[in-house]
PDB file of C-alpha atoms in Angstrom:
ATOM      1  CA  UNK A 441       0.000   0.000   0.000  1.00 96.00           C
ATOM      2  CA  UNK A 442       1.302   3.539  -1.374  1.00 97.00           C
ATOM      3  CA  UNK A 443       0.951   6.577   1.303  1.00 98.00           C
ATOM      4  CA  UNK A 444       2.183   9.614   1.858  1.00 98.00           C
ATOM      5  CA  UNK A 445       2.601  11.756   4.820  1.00 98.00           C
ATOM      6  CA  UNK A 446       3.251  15.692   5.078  1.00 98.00           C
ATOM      7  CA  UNK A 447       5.088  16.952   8.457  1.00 98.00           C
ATOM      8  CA  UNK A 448       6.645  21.084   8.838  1.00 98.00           C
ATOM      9  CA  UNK A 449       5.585  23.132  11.265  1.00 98.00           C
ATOM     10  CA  UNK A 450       1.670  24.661  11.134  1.00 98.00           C
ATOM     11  CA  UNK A 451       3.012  28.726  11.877  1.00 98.00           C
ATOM     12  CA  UNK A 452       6.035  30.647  10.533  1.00 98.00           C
ATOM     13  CA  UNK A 453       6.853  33.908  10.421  1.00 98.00           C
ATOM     14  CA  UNK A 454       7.777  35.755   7.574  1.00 98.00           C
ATOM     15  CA  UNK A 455      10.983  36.435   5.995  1.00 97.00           C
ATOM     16  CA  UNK A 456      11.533  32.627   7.845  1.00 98.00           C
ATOM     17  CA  UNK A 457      12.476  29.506   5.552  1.00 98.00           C
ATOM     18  CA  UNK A 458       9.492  26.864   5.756  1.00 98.00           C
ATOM     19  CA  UNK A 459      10.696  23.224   5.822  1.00 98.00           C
ATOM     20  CA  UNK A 460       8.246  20.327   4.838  1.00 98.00           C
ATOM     21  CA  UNK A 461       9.078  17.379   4.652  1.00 98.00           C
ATOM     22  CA  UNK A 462       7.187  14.105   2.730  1.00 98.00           C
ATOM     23  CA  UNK A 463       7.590  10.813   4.227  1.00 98.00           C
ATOM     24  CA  UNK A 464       6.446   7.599   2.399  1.00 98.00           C
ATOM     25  CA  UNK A 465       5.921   4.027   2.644  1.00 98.00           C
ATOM     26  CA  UNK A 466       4.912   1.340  -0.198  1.00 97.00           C
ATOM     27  CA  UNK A 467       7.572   2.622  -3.076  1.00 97.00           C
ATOM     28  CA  UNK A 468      11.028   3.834  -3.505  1.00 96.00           C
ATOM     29  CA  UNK A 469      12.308   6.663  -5.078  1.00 97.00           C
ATOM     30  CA  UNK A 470      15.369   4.632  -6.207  1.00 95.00           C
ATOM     31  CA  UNK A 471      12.925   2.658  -8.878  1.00 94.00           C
ATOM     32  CA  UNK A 472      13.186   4.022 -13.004  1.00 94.00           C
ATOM     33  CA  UNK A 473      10.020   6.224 -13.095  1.00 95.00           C
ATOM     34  CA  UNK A 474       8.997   7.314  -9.692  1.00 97.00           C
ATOM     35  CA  UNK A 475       8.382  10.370  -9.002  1.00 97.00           C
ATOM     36  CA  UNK A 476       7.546  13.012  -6.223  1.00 98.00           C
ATOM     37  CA  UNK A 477       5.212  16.862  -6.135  1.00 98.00           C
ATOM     38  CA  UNK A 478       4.327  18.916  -4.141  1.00 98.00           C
ATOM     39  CA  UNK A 479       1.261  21.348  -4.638  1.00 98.00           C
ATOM     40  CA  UNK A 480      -0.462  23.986  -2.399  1.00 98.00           C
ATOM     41  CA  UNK A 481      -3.710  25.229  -2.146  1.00 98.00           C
ATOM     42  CA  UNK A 482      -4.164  28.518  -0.448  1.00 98.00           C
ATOM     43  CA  UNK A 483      -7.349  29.124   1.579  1.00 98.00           C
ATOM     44  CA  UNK A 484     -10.513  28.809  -0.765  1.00 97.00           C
ATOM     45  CA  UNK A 485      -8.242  28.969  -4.036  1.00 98.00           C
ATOM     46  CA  UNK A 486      -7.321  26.596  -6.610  1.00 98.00           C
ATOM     47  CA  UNK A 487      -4.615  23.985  -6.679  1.00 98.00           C
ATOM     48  CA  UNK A 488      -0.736  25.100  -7.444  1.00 98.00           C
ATOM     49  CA  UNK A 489       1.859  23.157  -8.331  1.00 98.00           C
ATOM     50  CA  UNK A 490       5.454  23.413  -7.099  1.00 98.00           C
ATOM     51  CA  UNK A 491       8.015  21.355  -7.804  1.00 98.00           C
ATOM     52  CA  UNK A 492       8.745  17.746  -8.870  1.00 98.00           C
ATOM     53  CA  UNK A 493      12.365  15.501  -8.160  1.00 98.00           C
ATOM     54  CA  UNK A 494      12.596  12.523  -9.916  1.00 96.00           C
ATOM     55  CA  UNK A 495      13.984   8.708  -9.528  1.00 96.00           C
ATOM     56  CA  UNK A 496      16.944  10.177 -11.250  1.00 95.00           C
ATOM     57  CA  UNK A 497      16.940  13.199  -9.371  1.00 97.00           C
ATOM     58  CA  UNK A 498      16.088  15.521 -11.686  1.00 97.00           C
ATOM     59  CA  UNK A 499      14.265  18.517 -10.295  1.00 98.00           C
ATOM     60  CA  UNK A 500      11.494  20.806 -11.458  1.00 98.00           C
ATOM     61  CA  UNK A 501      10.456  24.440 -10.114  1.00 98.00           C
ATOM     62  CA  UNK A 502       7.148  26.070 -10.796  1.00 98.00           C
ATOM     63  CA  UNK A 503       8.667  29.473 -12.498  1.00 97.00           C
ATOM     64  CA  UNK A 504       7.407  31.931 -10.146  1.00 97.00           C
ATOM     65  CA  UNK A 505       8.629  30.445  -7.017  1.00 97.00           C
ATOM     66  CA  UNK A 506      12.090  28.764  -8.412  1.00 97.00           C
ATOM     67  CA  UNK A 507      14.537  31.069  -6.718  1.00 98.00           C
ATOM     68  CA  UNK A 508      12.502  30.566  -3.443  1.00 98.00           C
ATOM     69  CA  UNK A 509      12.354  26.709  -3.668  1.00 98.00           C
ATOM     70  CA  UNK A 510      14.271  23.736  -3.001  1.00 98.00           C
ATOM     71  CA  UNK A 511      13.199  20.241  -3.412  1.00 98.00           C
ATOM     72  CA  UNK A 512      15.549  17.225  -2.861  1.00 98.00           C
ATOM     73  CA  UNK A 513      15.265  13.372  -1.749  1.00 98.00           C
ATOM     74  CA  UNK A 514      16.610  11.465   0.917  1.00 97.00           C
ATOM     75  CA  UNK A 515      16.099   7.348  -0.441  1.00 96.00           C
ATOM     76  CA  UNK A 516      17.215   6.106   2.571  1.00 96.00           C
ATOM     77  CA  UNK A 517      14.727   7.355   4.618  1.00 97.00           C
ATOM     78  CA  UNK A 518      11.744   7.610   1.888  1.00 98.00           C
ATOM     79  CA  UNK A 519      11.615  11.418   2.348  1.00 98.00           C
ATOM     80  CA  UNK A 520      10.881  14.274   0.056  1.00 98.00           C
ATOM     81  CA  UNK A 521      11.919  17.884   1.367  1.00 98.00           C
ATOM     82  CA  UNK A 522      10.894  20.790  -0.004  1.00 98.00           C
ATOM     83  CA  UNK A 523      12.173  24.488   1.490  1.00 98.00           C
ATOM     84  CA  UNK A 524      10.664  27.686   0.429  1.00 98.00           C
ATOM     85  CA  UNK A 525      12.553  30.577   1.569  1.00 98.00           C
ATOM     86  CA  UNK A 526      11.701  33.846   2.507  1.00 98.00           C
ATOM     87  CA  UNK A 527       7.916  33.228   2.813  1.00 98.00           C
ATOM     88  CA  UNK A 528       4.914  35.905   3.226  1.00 98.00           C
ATOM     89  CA  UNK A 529       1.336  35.712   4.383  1.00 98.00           C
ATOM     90  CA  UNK A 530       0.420  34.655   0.741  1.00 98.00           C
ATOM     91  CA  UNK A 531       1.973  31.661   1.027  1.00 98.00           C
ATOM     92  CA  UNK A 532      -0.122  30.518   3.731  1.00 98.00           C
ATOM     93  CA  UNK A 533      -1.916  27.351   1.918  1.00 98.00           C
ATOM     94  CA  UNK A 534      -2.079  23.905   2.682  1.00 98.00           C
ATOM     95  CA  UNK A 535       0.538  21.482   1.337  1.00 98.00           C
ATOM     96  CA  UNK A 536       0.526  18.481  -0.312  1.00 98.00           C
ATOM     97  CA  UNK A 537       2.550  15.821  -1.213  1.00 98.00           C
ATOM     98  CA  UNK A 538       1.874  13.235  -4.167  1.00 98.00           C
ATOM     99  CA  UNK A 539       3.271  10.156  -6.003  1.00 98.00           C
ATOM    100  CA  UNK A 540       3.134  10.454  -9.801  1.00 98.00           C
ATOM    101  CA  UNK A 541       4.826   7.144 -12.032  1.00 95.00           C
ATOM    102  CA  UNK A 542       6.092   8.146 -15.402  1.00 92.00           C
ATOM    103  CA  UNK A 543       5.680   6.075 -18.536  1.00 89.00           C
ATOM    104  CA  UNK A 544       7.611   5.839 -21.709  1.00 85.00           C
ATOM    105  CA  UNK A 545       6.875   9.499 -22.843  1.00 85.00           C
ATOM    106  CA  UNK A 546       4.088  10.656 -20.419  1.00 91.00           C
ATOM    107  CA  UNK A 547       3.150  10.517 -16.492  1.00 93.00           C
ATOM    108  CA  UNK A 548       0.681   8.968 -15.315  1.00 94.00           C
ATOM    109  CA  UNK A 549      -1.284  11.485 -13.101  1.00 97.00           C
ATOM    110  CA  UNK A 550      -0.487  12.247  -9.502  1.00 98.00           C
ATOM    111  CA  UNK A 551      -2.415   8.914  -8.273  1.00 97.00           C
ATOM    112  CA  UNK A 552      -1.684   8.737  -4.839  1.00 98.00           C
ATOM    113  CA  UNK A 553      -1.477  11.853  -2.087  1.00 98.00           C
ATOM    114  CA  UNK A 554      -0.929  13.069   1.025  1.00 98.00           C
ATOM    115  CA  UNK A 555      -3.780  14.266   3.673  1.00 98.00           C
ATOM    116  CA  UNK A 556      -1.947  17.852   3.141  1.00 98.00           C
ATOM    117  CA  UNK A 557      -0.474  20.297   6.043  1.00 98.00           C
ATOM    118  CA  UNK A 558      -1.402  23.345   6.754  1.00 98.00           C
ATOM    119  CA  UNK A 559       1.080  26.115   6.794  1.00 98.00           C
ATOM    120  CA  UNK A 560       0.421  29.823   8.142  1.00 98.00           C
ATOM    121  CA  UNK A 561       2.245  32.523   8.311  1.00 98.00           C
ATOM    122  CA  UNK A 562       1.726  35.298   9.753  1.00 97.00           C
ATOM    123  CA  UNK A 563       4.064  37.606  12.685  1.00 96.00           C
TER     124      UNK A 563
ATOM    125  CA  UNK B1224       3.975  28.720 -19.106  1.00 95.00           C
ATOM    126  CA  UNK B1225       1.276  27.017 -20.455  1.00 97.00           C
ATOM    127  CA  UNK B1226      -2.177  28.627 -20.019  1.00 97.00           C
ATOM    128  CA  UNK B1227      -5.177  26.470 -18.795  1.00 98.00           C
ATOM    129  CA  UNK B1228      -8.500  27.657 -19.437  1.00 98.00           C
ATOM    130  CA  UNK B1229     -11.052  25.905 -17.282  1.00 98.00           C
ATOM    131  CA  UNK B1230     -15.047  26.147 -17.387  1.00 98.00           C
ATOM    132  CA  UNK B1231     -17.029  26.746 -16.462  1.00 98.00           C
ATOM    133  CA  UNK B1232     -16.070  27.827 -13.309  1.00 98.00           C
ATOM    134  CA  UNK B1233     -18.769  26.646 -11.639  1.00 98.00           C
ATOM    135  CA  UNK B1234     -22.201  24.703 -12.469  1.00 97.00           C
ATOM    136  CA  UNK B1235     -25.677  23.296 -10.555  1.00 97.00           C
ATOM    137  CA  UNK B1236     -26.748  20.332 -11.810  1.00 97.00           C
ATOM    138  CA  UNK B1237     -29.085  17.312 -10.675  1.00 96.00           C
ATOM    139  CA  UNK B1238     -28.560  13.482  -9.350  1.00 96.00           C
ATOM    140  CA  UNK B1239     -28.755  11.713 -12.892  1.00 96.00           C
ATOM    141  CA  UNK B1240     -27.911  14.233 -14.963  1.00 97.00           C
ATOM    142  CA  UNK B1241     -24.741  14.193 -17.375  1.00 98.00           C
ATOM    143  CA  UNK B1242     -22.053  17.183 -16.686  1.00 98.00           C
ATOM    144  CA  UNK B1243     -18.859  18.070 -18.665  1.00 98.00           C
ATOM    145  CA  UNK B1244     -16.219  20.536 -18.098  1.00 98.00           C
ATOM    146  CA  UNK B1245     -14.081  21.736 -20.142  1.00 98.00           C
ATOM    147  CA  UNK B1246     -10.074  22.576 -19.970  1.00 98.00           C
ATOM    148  CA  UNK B1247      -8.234  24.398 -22.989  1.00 98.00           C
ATOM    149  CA  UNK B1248      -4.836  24.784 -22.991  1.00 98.00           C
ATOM    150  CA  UNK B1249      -2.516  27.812 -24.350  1.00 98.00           C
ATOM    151  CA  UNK B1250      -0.773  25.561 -26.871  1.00 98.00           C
ATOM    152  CA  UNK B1251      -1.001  21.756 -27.550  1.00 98.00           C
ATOM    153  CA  UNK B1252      -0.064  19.337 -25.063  1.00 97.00           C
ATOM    154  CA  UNK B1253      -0.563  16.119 -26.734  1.00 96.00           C
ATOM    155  CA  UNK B1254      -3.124  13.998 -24.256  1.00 96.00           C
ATOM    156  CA  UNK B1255      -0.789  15.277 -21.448  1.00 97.00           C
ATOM    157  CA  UNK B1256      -3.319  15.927 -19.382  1.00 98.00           C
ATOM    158  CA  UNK B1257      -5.206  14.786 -15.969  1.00 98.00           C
ATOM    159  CA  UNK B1258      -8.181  15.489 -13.917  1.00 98.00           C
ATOM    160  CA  UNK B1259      -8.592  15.295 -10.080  1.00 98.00           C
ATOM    161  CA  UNK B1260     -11.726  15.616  -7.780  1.00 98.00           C
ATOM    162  CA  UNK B1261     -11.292  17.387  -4.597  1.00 98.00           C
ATOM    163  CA  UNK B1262     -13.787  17.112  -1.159  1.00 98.00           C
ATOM    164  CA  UNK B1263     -13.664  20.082   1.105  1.00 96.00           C
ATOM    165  CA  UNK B1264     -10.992  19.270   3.408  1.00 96.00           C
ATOM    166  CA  UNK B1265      -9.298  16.666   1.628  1.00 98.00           C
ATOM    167  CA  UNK B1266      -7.071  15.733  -0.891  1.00 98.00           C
ATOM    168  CA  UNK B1267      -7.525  15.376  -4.248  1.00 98.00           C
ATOM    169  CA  UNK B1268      -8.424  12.352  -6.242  1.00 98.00           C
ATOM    170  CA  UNK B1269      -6.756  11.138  -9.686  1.00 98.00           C
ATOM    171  CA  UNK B1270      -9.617  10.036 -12.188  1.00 98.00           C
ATOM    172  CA  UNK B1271      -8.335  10.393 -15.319  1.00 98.00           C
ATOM    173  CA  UNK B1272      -4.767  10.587 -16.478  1.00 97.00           C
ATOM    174  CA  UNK B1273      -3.335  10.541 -20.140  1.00 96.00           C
ATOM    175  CA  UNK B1274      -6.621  12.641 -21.276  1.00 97.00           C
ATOM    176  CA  UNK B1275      -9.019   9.346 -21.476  1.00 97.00           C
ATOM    177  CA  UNK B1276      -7.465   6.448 -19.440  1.00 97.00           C
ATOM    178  CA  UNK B1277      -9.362   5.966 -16.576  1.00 98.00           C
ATOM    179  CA  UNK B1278      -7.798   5.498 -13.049  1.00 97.00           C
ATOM    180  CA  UNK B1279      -8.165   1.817 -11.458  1.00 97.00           C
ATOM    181  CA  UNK B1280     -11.008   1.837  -9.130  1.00 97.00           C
ATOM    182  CA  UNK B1281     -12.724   5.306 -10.594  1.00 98.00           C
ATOM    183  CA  UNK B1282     -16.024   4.614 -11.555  1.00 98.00           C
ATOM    184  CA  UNK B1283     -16.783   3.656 -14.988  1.00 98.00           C
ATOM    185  CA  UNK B1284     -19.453   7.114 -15.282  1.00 98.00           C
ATOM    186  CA  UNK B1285     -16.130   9.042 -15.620  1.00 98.00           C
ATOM    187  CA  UNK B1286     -14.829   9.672 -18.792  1.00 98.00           C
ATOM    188  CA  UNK B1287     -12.209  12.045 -20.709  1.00 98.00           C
ATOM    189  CA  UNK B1288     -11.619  12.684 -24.010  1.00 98.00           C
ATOM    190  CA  UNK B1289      -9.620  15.230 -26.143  1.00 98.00           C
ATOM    191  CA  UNK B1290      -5.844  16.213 -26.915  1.00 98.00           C
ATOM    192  CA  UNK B1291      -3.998  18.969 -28.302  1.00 97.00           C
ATOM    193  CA  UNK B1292      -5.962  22.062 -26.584  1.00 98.00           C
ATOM    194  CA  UNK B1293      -9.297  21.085 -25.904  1.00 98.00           C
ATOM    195  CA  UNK B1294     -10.155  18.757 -23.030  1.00 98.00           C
ATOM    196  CA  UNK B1295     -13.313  17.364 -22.065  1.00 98.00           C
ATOM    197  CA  UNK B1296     -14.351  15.567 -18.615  1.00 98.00           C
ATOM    198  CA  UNK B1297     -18.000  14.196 -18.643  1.00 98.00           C
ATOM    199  CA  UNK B1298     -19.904  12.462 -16.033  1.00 98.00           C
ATOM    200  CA  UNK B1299     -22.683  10.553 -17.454  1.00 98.00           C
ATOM    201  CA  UNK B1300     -24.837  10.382 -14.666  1.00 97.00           C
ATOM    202  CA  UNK B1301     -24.019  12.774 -11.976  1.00 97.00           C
ATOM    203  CA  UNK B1302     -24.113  10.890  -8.321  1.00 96.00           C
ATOM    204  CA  UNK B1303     -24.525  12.678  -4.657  1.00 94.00           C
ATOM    205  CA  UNK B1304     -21.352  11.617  -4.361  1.00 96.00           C
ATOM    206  CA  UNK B1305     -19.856  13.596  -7.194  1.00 97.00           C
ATOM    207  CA  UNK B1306     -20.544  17.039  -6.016  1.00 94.00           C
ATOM    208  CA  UNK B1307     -17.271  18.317  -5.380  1.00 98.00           C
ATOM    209  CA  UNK B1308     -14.680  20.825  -7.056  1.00 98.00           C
ATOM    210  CA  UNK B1309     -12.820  19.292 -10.711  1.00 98.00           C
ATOM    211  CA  UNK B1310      -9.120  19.957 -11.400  1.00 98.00           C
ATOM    212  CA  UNK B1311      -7.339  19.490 -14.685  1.00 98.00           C
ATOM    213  CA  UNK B1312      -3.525  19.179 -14.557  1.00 98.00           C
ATOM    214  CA  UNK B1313      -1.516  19.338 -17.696  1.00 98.00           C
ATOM    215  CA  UNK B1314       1.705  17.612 -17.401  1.00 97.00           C
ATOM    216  CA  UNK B1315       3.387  18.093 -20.639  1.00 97.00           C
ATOM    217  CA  UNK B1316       5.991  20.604 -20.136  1.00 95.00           C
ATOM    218  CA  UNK B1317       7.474  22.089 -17.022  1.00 96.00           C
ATOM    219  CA  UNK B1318       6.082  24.058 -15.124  1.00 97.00           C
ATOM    220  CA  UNK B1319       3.272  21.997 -14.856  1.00 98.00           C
ATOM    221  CA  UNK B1320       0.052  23.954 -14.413  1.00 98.00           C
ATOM    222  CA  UNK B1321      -3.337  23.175 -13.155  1.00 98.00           C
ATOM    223  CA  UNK B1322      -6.985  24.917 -14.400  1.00 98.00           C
ATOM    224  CA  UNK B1323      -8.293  27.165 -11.844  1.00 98.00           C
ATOM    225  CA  UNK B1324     -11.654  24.338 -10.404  1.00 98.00           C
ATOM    226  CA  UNK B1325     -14.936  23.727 -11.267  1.00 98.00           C
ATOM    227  CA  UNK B1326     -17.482  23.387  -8.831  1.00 98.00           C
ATOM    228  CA  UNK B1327     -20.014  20.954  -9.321  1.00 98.00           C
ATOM    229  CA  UNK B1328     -22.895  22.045  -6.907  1.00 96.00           C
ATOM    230  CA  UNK B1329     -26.326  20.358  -6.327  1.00 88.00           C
ATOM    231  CA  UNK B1330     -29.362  21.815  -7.989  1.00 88.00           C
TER     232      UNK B1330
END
């Protein structure tokens, strides 16, 4: 059984770096075509996505928030971190972690996710 | 980035009655494209992935068709259970970028 698990803390305060961390069971980021996202959903607003690392570890940034991001992979430990530095009220959201597989030439949707973590910030 | 154009943004419709949403995208994507169903207060839910394959254990009354720009998710026979807020995600080219929700609302 795939799962996923968001952790970081629920208040920072801005101008603070924001550490979240995704821990899952039921795969391994070692195996050819696994994959790892995070996306955010702020308060009553749609779904954003953030970044992506790879089996390979090849990263993705969305292009707004690349100089503010950092997403890397510990296999060991089946974690996913993501940082986001400098962060403001607007990026108070709740945070989620998913598992997408990739195919040949495609992915295969984001198929299994986290219950999300909410994240304030605020002074 | 590429531009997702979801609608309609919202929509009331009845137990039985067949709903489709719609997602255009700002140049073609191939059929590099999914579409998730979100609860209040929880996650969302892969349906379909790949524009028209259907994700195992989805039931059979979703469907999704299209590729290149123009996207279509139908639900042939809306359930109470299916009143919730639809996501498309295109996945072709980083960054990847979701349509801004539909909400499907009881009528």
């Amino acid at each position: 059984q795939v799962t996923l698990r968001e952790s970081g803390p629920a208040l920072v305060k801005p101008t603070q770096t924001l550490t979240l961390t995704c821990t899952f069971s039921g795969f391994s980021l070692s195996t050819s075509r696994m994959c790892v996202s995070w996306i955010r959903q702020p308060p009553g607003k749609a779904l954003e996505w953030l970044a992506l690392i790879d089996w390979d570890d090849d990263k993705y940034y969305s292009t707004s928030l690349k100089t503010r991001l950092t997403i890397s992979k510990d296999t060991s430990k089946n974690q996913v971190v993501l940082t986001m530095t400098n962060v403001d009220p607007v990026d108070t959201a709740t945070y989620y972690c998913a598992r997408i597989l990739r195919s040949y030439s495609s992915y295969n949707g984001m198929d299994v996710w986290g219950q999300g973590t909410t994240v304030t910030v605020s002074s | 980035a590429i531009q997702m154009t979801q609608s309609p943004s919202s929509l009331s419709a009845s137990v039985g009655d067949r709903v489709t949403i719609t997602c255009r995208t700002s140049q073609g994507i191939r059929n590099d494209l999914s579409w998730y169903q979100q609860k209040p207060g929880k996650a969302p839910k892969l349906l379909i992935y790949a524009a028209s394959s259907l994700q195992s254990g989805v039931p059979s009354r979703f469907s999704g068709s299209g590729s290149g720009t123009d996207f279509t998710l139908t639900i042939s026979s809306l359930q109470p259970e299916d009143f919730a807020t639809y996501y498309c995600l295109q996945d072709y080219n980083y960054p990847w970028t979701f349509g801004q929700g539909t909400k499907v609302e009881i009528k």
